[in-house]
Each structure stands twice: as structure tokens, then as C-alpha cells.
Short mmCIF file of C-alpha atoms in Angstrom, two decimals:
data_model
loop_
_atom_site.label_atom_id
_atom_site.label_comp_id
_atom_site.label_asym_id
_atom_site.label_seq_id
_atom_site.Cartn_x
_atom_site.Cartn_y
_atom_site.Cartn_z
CA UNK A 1 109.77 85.85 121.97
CA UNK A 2 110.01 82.54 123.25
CA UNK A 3 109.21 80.17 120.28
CA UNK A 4 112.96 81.91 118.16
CA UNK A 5 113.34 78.42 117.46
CA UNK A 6 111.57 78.10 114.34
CA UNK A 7 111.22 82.04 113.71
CA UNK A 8 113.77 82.74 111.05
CA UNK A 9 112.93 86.34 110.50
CA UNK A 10 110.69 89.12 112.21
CA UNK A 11 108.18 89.74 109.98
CA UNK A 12 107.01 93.57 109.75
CA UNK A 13 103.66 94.80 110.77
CA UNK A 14 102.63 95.87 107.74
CA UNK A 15 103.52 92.69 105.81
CA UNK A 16 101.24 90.98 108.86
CA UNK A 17 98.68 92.90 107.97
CA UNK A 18 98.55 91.95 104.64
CA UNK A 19 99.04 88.46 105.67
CA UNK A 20 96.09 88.85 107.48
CA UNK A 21 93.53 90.16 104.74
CA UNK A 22 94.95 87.54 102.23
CA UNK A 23 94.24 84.43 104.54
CA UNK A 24 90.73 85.98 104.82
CA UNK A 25 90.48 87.22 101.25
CA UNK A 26 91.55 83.56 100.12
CA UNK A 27 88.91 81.83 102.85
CA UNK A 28 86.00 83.93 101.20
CA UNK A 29 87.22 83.98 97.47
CA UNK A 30 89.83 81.37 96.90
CA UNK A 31 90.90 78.15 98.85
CA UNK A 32 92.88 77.97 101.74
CA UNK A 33 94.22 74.75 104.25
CA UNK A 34 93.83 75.11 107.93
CA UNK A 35 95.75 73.08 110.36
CA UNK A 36 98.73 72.11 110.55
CA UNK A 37 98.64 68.35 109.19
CA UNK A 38 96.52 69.51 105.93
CA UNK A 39 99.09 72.48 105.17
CA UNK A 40 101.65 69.93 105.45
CA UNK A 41 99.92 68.17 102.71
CA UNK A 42 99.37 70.78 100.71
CA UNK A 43 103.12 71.75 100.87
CA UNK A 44 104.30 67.94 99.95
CA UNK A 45 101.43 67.94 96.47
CA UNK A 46 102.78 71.48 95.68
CA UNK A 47 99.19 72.74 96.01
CA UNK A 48 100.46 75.54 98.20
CA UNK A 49 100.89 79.18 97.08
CA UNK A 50 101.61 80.74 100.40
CA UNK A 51 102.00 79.70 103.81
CA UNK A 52 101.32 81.67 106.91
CA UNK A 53 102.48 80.15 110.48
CA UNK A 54 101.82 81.49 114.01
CA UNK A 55 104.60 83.04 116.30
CA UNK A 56 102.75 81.86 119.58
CA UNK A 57 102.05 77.88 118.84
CA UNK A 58 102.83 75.99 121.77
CA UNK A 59 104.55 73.50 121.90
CA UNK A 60 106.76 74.97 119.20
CA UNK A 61 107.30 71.41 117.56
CA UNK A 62 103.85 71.63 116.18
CA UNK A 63 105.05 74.20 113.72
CA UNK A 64 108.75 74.05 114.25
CA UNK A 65 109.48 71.75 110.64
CA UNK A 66 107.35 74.38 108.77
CA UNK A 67 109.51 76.67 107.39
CA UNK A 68 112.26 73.94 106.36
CA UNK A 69 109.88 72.26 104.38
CA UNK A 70 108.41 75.78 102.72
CA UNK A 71 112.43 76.16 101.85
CA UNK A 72 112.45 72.63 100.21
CA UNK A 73 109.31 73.39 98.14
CA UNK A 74 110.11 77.04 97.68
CA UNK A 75 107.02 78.14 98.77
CA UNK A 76 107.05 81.60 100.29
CA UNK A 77 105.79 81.64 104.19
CA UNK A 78 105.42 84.34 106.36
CA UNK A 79 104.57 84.42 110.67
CA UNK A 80 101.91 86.79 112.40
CA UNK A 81 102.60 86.95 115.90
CA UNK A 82 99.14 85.30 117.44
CA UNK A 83 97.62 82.29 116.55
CA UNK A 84 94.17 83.88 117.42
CA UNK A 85 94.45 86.71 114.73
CA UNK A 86 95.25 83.84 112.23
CA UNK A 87 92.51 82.17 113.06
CA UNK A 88 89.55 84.89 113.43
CA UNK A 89 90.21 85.59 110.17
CA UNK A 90 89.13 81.81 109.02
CA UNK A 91 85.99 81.22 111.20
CA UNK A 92 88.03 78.93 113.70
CA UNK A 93 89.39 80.10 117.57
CA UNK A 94 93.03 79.76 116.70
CA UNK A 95 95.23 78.28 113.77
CA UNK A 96 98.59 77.63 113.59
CA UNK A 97 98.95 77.72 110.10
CA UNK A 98 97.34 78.04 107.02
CA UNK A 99 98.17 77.17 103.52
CA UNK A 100 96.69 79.41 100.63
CA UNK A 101 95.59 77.23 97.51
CA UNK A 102 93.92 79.70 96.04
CA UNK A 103 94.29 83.67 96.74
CA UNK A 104 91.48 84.21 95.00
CA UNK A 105 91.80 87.89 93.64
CA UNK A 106 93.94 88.67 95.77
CA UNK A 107 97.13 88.39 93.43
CA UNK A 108 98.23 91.83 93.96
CA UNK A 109 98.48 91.32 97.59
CA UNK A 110 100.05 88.10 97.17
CA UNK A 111 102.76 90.10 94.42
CA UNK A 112 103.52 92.40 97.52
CA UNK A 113 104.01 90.01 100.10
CA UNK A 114 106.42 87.90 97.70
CA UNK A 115 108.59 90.78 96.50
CA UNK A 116 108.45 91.88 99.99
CA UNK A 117 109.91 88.65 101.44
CA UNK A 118 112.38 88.42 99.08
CA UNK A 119 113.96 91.86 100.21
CA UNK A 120 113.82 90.78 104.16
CA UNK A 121 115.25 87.40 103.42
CA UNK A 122 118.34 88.53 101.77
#
């Protein structure tokens, strides 16, 4: 993996997967930010549940200051390894991160994906 820079952890494939449905669950039911300057924002008003960020973005710097900030604003954040997967899932070619304002009903998922953080972080 080139990009280790701003990858803190290796996310499993499982928890990708349910990153995955819960950016599309939250673009069809909830509310979601795509793009990296609007999840920015929506870290810095606090609107942001859950962040998901790409493990391919190139250059790296467009992402790189991502998880720092998620840290400051203890927002949970998670990576998927292609930028394309995050963005099929939102209509668009390719996203390098999306904010979830909304997950919709998707809470359970969201539940799993927190608890499960929590465990890898430690």
C-alpha cells in the first residue's frame, strides 16, 4: 500500500463491507456528504456521524488531514481500499470520502461498525 501515510489501521473486509452498504443505505435513506471539501465541513459543524475515506486517493494530501481531524471531533472513520467502490455506491465515478449525516435506518449497522472500531483501535 502506497498511500500508509494517512492509513492508521487496516480495516477488515468485513467491516468494508458494511462500510459499503451504510454509505449507500445513508445516500438512499438518510443524508450523506461527498467530497472531500464538504466532509470537511461537515466534520468542523459536527454534522458528521461517520466518515469513510479511500485507501487509493492520489495525491494522498487530498485525504491525508482526514483522520486527524475525525480524532479532534471524535467522529468515528473508517477506509475501504478503492475510491471507485466508495463511489458506485453514491451515483458518482469515484469519491474520496464521504461523510454520513444521516444513516438513515441503518443504526444497527452503524452500532457494529462503532463497537467494531473501537476493538481494532485499541
Amino acid at each position: 500500500m502506497e498511500n500508509e501515510s494517512y492509513v492508521k489501521f487496516q480495516t477488515p473486509e468485513s467491516m468494508e463491507k458494511d462500510a459499503l452498504d451504510i454509505v449507500e443505505n445513508s445516500f438512499r435513506n438518510g443524508k450523506i456528504k461527498k467530497g472531500t471539501n464538504e466532509v470537511i465541513k461537515s466534520i468542523e459543524r459536527g454534522e458528521s456521524k461517520l466518515v469513510v475515506i479511500a485507501e487509493d486517493v492520489s495525491p494522498p494530501e487530498i485525504v491525508f488531514y482526514l483522520p486527524t481531524l475525525c480524532e479532534e471531533r471524535k467522529i468515528p472513520y473508517v477506509y475501504v481500499k478503492k475510491k471507485s467502490d466508495l463511489g458506485s455506491r453514491v451515483g458518482i465515478a469515484s469519491a474520496a470520502s464521504i461523510s454520513i449525516i444521516d444513516f438513515g435506518k441503518s443504526s444497527d449497522l452503524y452500532n457494529k461498525i462503532t463497537s467494531e472500531l473501537s476493538n481494532i483501535k485499541k
